[in-house]
Backbone as a printed PyTorch tensor [residue, N CA C, xyz], in Angstrom:
tensor([[[ -0.6440, -53.0400,  31.3320],
         [  0.3610, -53.4430,  30.3740],
         [  1.6460, -52.6290,  30.5280]],

        [[  1.5280, -51.3520,  30.8460],
         [  2.7300, -50.5200,  31.0060],
         [  3.5750, -51.0110,  32.1790]],

        [[  2.9180, -51.5260,  33.2260],
         [  3.6860, -52.0220,  34.3680],
         [  4.4880, -53.2640,  33.9900]],

        [[  3.9160, -54.1300,  33.1890],
         [  4.6290, -55.3370,  32.7490],
         [  5.8260, -54.9500,  31.8900]],

        [[  5.6230, -54.0520,  30.9470],
         [  6.7230, -53.6180,  30.0820],
         [  7.7990, -52.8890,  30.8750]],

        [[  7.3640, -52.0840,  31.8440],
         [  8.3350, -51.3770,  32.6750],
         [  9.1930, -52.3720,  33.4390]],

        [[  8.5550, -53.3560,  34.0510],
         [  9.3150, -54.3510,  34.8160],
         [ 10.2700, -55.1240,  33.8990]],

        [[  9.8140, -55.4790,  32.7090],
         [ 10.6740, -56.1920,  31.7610],
         [ 11.9130, -55.3640,  31.4170]],

        [[ 11.7100, -54.0810,  31.1980],
         [ 12.8380, -53.2020,  30.8810],
         [ 13.7770, -53.0400,  32.0700]],

        [[ 13.2370, -52.9510,  33.2730],
         [ 14.0760, -52.8340,  34.4650],
         [ 14.9200, -54.0900,  34.6610]],

        [[ 14.3090, -55.2500,  34.4590],
         [ 15.0410, -56.5150,  34.5850],
         [ 16.1200, -56.5960,  33.5070]],

        [[ 15.7840, -56.1840,  32.3000],
         [ 16.7660, -56.1870,  31.2070],
         [ 17.9010, -55.2140,  31.4970]],

        [[ 17.5800, -54.0650,  32.0680],
         [ 18.6050, -53.0820,  32.4120],
         [ 19.5600, -53.6480,  33.4520]],

        [[ 19.0220, -54.2640,  34.4810],
         [ 19.8890, -54.8450,  35.5110],
         [ 20.7460, -55.9720,  34.9380]],

        [[ 20.1700, -56.7860,  34.0810],
         [ 20.9340, -57.8680,  33.4620],
         [ 22.0670, -57.3190,  32.5930]],

        [[ 21.7980, -56.2270,  31.8860],
         [ 22.8400, -55.6350,  31.0420],
         [ 23.9190, -54.9620,  31.8870]],

        [[ 23.5270, -54.3530,  32.9890],
         [ 24.5340, -53.8050,  33.9060],
         [ 25.4550, -54.9260,  34.4040]],

        [[ 24.8660, -56.0730,  34.7160],
         [ 25.6600, -57.2190,  35.1570],
         [ 26.5490, -57.7240,  34.0220]],

        [[ 26.0040, -57.8160,  32.8290],
         [ 26.7750, -58.3030,  31.6700],
         [ 27.9650, -57.3970,  31.3780]],

        [[ 27.8210, -56.1190,  31.6710],
         [ 28.9010, -55.1600,  31.4320],
         [ 29.8090, -55.0080,  32.6590]],

        [[ 29.6000, -55.8510,  33.6680],
         [ 30.3840, -55.7950,  34.9090],
         [ 30.3060, -54.4290,  35.5870]],

        [[ 29.1130, -53.8330,  35.5720],
         [ 28.9190, -52.5240,  36.1720],
         [ 28.1700, -52.5750,  37.5070]],

        [[ 27.7980, -53.7680,  37.9500],
         [ 27.1190, -53.8770,  39.2380],
         [ 28.1540, -53.8760,  40.3540]],

        [[ 27.8720, -53.1260,  41.3990],
         [ 28.7720, -53.0390,  42.5430],
         [ 28.3750, -54.0610,  43.5950]],

        [[ 29.3630, -54.6110,  44.2440],
         [ 29.1090, -55.5630,  45.3280],
         [ 28.7360, -54.8070,  46.6020]],

        [[ 29.4320, -53.7110,  46.8450],
         [ 29.1820, -52.9330,  48.0470],
         [ 28.2430, -51.7650,  47.7650]],

        [[ 27.3640, -51.5360,  48.7010],
         [ 26.4380, -50.4180,  48.5940],
         [ 27.1780, -49.1050,  48.8380]],

        [[ 26.7290, -48.0360,  48.1880],
         [ 27.3140, -46.7190,  48.4790],
         [ 27.0570, -46.3210,  49.9330]],

        [[ 27.7750, -45.3220,  50.3900],
         [ 27.5930, -44.8300,  51.7560],
         [ 26.1920, -44.2300,  51.9210]],

        [[ 25.7780, -44.0960,  53.1680],
         [ 24.4870, -43.4500,  53.4490],
         [ 24.4770, -42.0300,  52.9080]],

        [[ 25.6170, -41.3570,  53.0030],
         [ 25.7310, -39.9900,  52.4790],
         [ 25.4900, -39.9730,  50.9680]],

        [[ 26.0920, -40.9120,  50.2680],
         [ 25.9240, -40.9750,  48.8120],
         [ 24.4700, -41.2760,  48.4510]],

        [[ 23.8600, -42.1920,  49.1730],
         [ 22.4640, -42.5420,  48.9000],
         [ 21.5100, -41.3860,  49.1970]],

        [[ 21.9110, -40.4790,  50.0710],
         [ 21.0740, -39.3340,  50.4300],
         [ 21.3870, -38.0910,  49.6000]],

        [[ 22.2580, -38.2230,  48.6290],
         [ 22.6480, -37.0720,  47.8100],
         [ 21.4230, -36.4230,  47.1620]],

        [[ 21.4280, -35.1070,  47.1150],
         [ 20.3310, -34.3950,  46.4590],
         [ 20.7210, -33.9340,  45.0540]],

        [[ 21.9400, -34.2240,  44.6510],
         [ 22.3800, -33.8640,  43.3000],
         [ 21.6860, -34.7730,  42.2890]],

        [[ 21.4100, -34.2590,  41.1020],
         [ 20.8110, -35.1220,  40.0730],
         [ 21.6590, -36.3760,  39.8630]],

        [[ 20.9980, -37.5230,  39.8990],
         [ 21.6580, -38.8160,  39.7040],
         [ 22.7530, -39.0620,  40.7460]],

        [[ 22.7260, -38.3440,  41.8500],
         [ 23.7500, -38.4460,  42.9000],
         [ 25.1470, -38.3620,  42.3090]],

        [[ 25.2730, -37.5760,  41.2540],
         [ 26.5270, -37.5220,  40.4860],
         [ 27.6880, -36.9420,  41.2810]],

        [[ 27.3940, -36.3050,  42.3900],
         [ 28.4750, -35.7530,  43.2030],
         [ 29.1510, -36.8100,  44.0750]],

        [[ 28.4670, -37.9350,  44.3060],
         [ 28.9920, -38.9100,  45.2550],
         [ 29.0580, -40.3550,  44.7580]],

        [[ 28.5420, -40.6290,  43.5660],
         [ 28.6140, -41.9980,  43.0560],
         [ 28.5620, -42.0110,  41.5360]],

        [[ 29.1210, -43.0520,  40.9330],
         [ 29.0260, -43.1860,  39.4790],
         [ 27.5730, -43.4380,  39.0550]],

        [[ 27.2650, -43.0870,  37.8310],
         [ 25.9080, -43.2310,  37.3010],
         [ 25.3920, -44.6600,  37.4220]],

        [[ 26.2490, -45.6370,  37.1370],
         [ 25.7940, -47.0290,  37.2040],
         [ 25.4130, -47.4210,  38.6280]],

        [[ 26.0650, -46.8410,  39.6410],
         [ 25.6460, -47.1050,  41.0140],
         [ 24.3070, -46.4450,  41.3050]],

        [[ 24.0840, -45.2640,  40.7640],
         [ 22.7870, -44.6150,  40.9420],
         [ 21.6900, -45.4990,  40.3600]],

        [[ 21.9430, -46.0510,  39.1630],
         [ 20.9680, -46.9490,  38.5590],
         [ 20.7110, -48.1490,  39.4650]],

        [[ 21.7860, -48.7700,  39.9480],
         [ 21.6810, -49.9980,  40.7380],
         [ 21.0720, -49.7860,  42.1170]],

        [[ 21.4780, -48.7410,  42.7930],
         [ 21.1020, -48.5930,  44.1960],
         [ 19.9840, -47.5990,  44.4640]],

        [[ 19.6610, -46.7650,  43.4940],
         [ 18.5900, -45.7890,  43.7060],
         [ 17.4530, -45.9960,  42.7020]],

        [[ 17.7680, -45.9140,  41.4110],
         [ 16.7170, -45.9720,  40.3960],
         [ 16.0060, -47.3250,  40.3660]],

        [[ 16.7430, -48.4130,  40.1990],
         [ 16.1050, -49.7300,  40.0840],
         [ 15.2930, -50.0920,  41.3310]],

        [[ 15.8480, -49.9530,  42.5410],
         [ 15.0250, -50.2790,  43.7180],
         [ 13.7820, -49.4030,  43.8420]],

        [[ 13.9240, -48.1180,  43.5420],
         [ 12.7680, -47.2200,  43.6450],
         [ 11.6720, -47.6250,  42.6490]],

        [[ 12.0900, -47.9410,  41.4320],
         [ 11.1040, -48.3410,  40.4140],
         [ 10.4350, -49.6650,  40.7860]],

        [[ 11.1890, -50.6110,  41.3090],
         [ 10.5910, -51.8820,  41.7310],
         [  9.6330, -51.6730,  42.8990]],

        [[  9.9730, -50.7740,  43.8080],
         [  9.0750, -50.4620,  44.9190],
         [  7.7700, -49.8640,  44.4040]],

        [[  7.8770, -48.9640,  43.4640],
         [  6.6760, -48.3560,  42.8640],
         [  5.8060, -49.4330,  42.2410]],

        [[  6.4260, -50.3120,  41.4640],
         [  5.6700, -51.3800,  40.8010],
         [  5.0710, -52.3530,  41.8160]],

        [[  5.8650, -52.7600,  42.8120],
         [  5.4050, -53.7330,  43.7980],
         [  4.2570, -53.2140,  44.6510]],

        [[  4.2220, -51.9170,  44.8740],
         [  3.1760, -51.3420,  45.7190],
         [  2.0470, -50.7070,  44.9070]],

        [[  2.0510, -50.9550,  43.5960],
         [  0.9980, -50.4520,  42.7080],
         [  0.8190, -48.9410,  42.7730]],

        [[  1.9130, -48.2260,  42.9910],
         [  1.8790, -46.7700,  42.9610],
         [  1.9180, -46.3130,  41.5050]],

        [[  1.4960, -45.0910,  41.2380],
         [  1.5610, -44.5860,  39.8610],
         [  3.0110, -44.4520,  39.4000]],

        [[  3.2550, -44.8660,  38.1860],
         [  4.5880, -44.7260,  37.5960],
         [  4.8380, -43.2690,  37.2290]],

        [[  6.0870, -42.8450,  37.2530],
         [  6.3690, -41.4760,  36.8010],
         [  5.9640, -41.3290,  35.3380]],

        [[  5.4780, -40.1520,  34.9780],
         [  5.0600, -39.9500,  33.5900],
         [  5.8740, -38.8710,  32.8880]],

        [[  6.9260, -38.4360,  33.5320],
         [  7.8600, -37.4860,  32.9260],
         [  9.2460, -37.8510,  33.4480]],

        [[  9.9990, -38.5360,  32.6380],
         [ 11.2860, -39.0620,  33.0710],
         [ 12.3150, -38.8010,  31.9780]],

        [[ 13.5270, -38.4990,  32.3750],
         [ 14.5700, -38.2000,  31.3890],
         [ 15.9300, -38.6330,  31.9320]],

        [[ 16.1720, -39.9230,  31.8460],
         [ 17.4240, -40.4950,  32.3240],
         [ 18.4050, -40.6980,  31.1720]],

        [[ 17.8890, -40.9340,  29.9720],
         [ 18.7400, -41.2390,  28.8120],
         [ 19.7910, -40.1680,  28.5250]],

        [[ 19.4770, -38.8830,  28.6330],
         [ 20.5340, -37.8950,  28.3660],
         [ 21.7450, -38.0600,  29.2910]],

        [[ 21.5170, -38.4300,  30.5390],
         [ 22.6440, -38.6520,  31.4490],
         [ 23.4290, -39.8880,  31.0180]],

        [[ 22.7320, -40.9480,  30.6490],
         [ 23.4030, -42.1640,  30.1840],
         [ 24.2390, -41.8610,  28.9380]],

        [[ 23.6710, -41.0980,  28.0260],
         [ 24.4070, -40.7320,  26.8090],
         [ 25.6400, -39.9010,  27.1470]],

        [[ 25.5140, -39.0220,  28.1110],
         [ 26.6480, -38.1930,  28.5280],
         [ 27.7450, -39.0410,  29.1800]],

        [[ 27.3390, -39.8740,  30.1320],
         [ 28.3010, -40.6800,  30.8830],
         [ 29.0350, -41.6610,  29.9770]],

        [[ 28.2980, -42.2850,  29.0630],
         [ 28.8890, -43.3340,  28.2300],
         [ 29.1410, -42.8570,  26.7980]],

        [[ 29.3050, -41.5640,  26.6330],
         [ 29.5630, -40.9770,  25.3230],
         [ 30.8120, -41.6190,  24.7090]],

        [[ 30.6590, -42.0850,  23.4780],
         [ 31.7710, -42.6850,  22.7600],
         [ 32.0740, -44.1220,  23.1600]],

        [[ 31.3500, -44.6670,  24.1030],
         [ 31.5550, -46.0480,  24.5560],
         [ 30.5310, -46.9520,  23.8580]],

        [[ 30.8860, -47.4690,  22.7160],
         [ 29.9380, -48.2750,  21.9420],
         [ 29.5130, -49.5470,  22.6780]],

        [[ 30.3420, -50.0300,  23.5990],
         [ 29.9730, -51.2500,  24.3250],
         [ 28.7660, -51.0340,  25.2370]],

        [[ 28.4080, -49.7790,  25.4930],
         [ 27.2670, -49.4890,  26.3530],
         [ 26.0130, -49.0890,  25.5720]],

        [[ 25.9930, -49.3160,  24.2790],
         [ 24.8350, -48.9470,  23.4510],
         [ 23.5560, -49.6330,  23.9110]],

        [[ 23.6570, -50.8930,  24.3100],
         [ 22.4590, -51.6080,  24.7670],
         [ 21.9250, -50.9620,  26.0430]],

        [[ 22.8150, -50.6100,  26.9640],
         [ 22.3840, -49.9320,  28.1960],
         [ 21.6630, -48.6300,  27.8870]],

        [[ 22.2800, -47.8360,  27.0340],
         [ 21.6660, -46.5520,  26.6670],
         [ 20.3160, -46.7990,  26.0010]],

        [[ 20.2420, -47.7910,  25.1330],
         [ 18.9790, -48.1110,  24.4610],
         [ 17.8910, -48.5290,  25.4320]],

        [[ 18.2480, -49.3260,  26.4270],
         [ 17.2690, -49.7300,  27.4370],
         [ 16.7790, -48.5310,  28.2420]],

        [[ 17.6820, -47.6550,  28.5960],
         [ 17.2920, -46.4620,  29.3510],
         [ 16.4190, -45.5500,  28.4920]],

        [[ 16.7450, -45.4270,  27.2170],
         [ 15.9050, -44.6410,  26.3070],
         [ 14.5090, -45.2600,  26.2130]],

        [[ 14.4410, -46.5880,  26.1840],
         [ 13.1430, -47.2670,  26.1090],
         [ 12.3200, -47.0270,  27.3690]],

        [[ 12.9750, -47.0240,  28.5250],
         [ 12.2710, -46.7380,  29.7820],
         [ 11.7420, -45.3070,  29.7590]],

        [[ 12.5910, -44.3790,  29.3600],
         [ 12.1410, -42.9810,  29.2450],
         [ 10.9320, -42.8830,  28.3240]],

        [[ 11.0480, -43.4700,  27.1600],
         [  9.9750, -43.3710,  26.1600],
         [  8.6850, -43.9970,  26.6610]],

        [[  8.7740, -45.1860,  27.2410],
         [  7.5810, -45.8690,  27.7370],
         [  6.8790, -45.0350,  28.8000]],

        [[  7.6350, -44.5420,  29.7660],
         [  7.0200, -43.7940,  30.8600],
         [  6.5520, -42.4040,  30.4300]],

        [[  7.1140, -41.9000,  29.3530],
         [  6.6740, -40.6100,  28.8210],
         [  5.5280, -40.7580,  27.8260]],

        [[  5.0600, -41.9950,  27.6340],
         [  3.9080, -42.2320,  26.7720],
         [  4.2330, -42.5740,  25.3490]],

        [[  5.4910, -42.8280,  25.0290],
         [  5.8970, -43.1900,  23.6700],
         [  6.4750, -44.5970,  23.6930]],

        [[  5.6170, -45.5960,  23.5650],
         [  6.0490, -46.9840,  23.6950],
         [  6.8640, -47.4320,  22.4850]],

        [[  8.1570, -47.5850,  22.6990],
         [  9.0480, -48.1020,  21.6410],
         [  9.6740, -49.4170,  22.0730]],

        [[  9.0800, -50.0890,  23.0460],
         [  9.6980, -51.2690,  23.6170],
         [  9.5780, -52.5050,  22.7410]],

        [[  8.6830, -52.5170,  21.7770],
         [  8.5170, -53.7260,  20.9640],
         [  9.8190, -54.1460,  20.3140]],

        [[ 10.5550, -53.1850,  19.7590],
         [ 11.7940, -53.5120,  19.0790],
         [ 12.8610, -53.9710,  20.0730]],

        [[ 12.8090, -53.4710,  21.2950],
         [ 13.8780, -53.7440,  22.2570],
         [ 13.6440, -55.0450,  23.0050]],

        [[ 12.4130, -55.3030,  23.4240],
         [ 12.1280, -56.4840,  24.2110],
         [ 12.0020, -57.7290,  23.3430]],

        [[ 11.3790, -57.6030,  22.2060],
         [ 11.1240, -58.7870,  21.3760],
         [ 12.3240, -59.1890,  20.5710]]])
């Protein structure tokens, strides 16, 4: 059940990134994709990290039936990046829901339903 909810949240996150016009047409450079900085913040915007690193990695984990991470904390970065931007509240909420679900605190009922 956690895999289904995780996938639903990932799909919702990507859809909201698209709705907010935050999806990039061009992929970041190989250097940016190989960044070792948290969230690749030294070489790409947070929304690109979500699109090109986080979402594909999570889908790969789900598609290959690998164990999901059980300690994740992406929401604080989203809150920092989009601080004061009320138009991104849904994005932040989805990321908080992903964090909570994978950390064992399922709060997705209110968000998905």
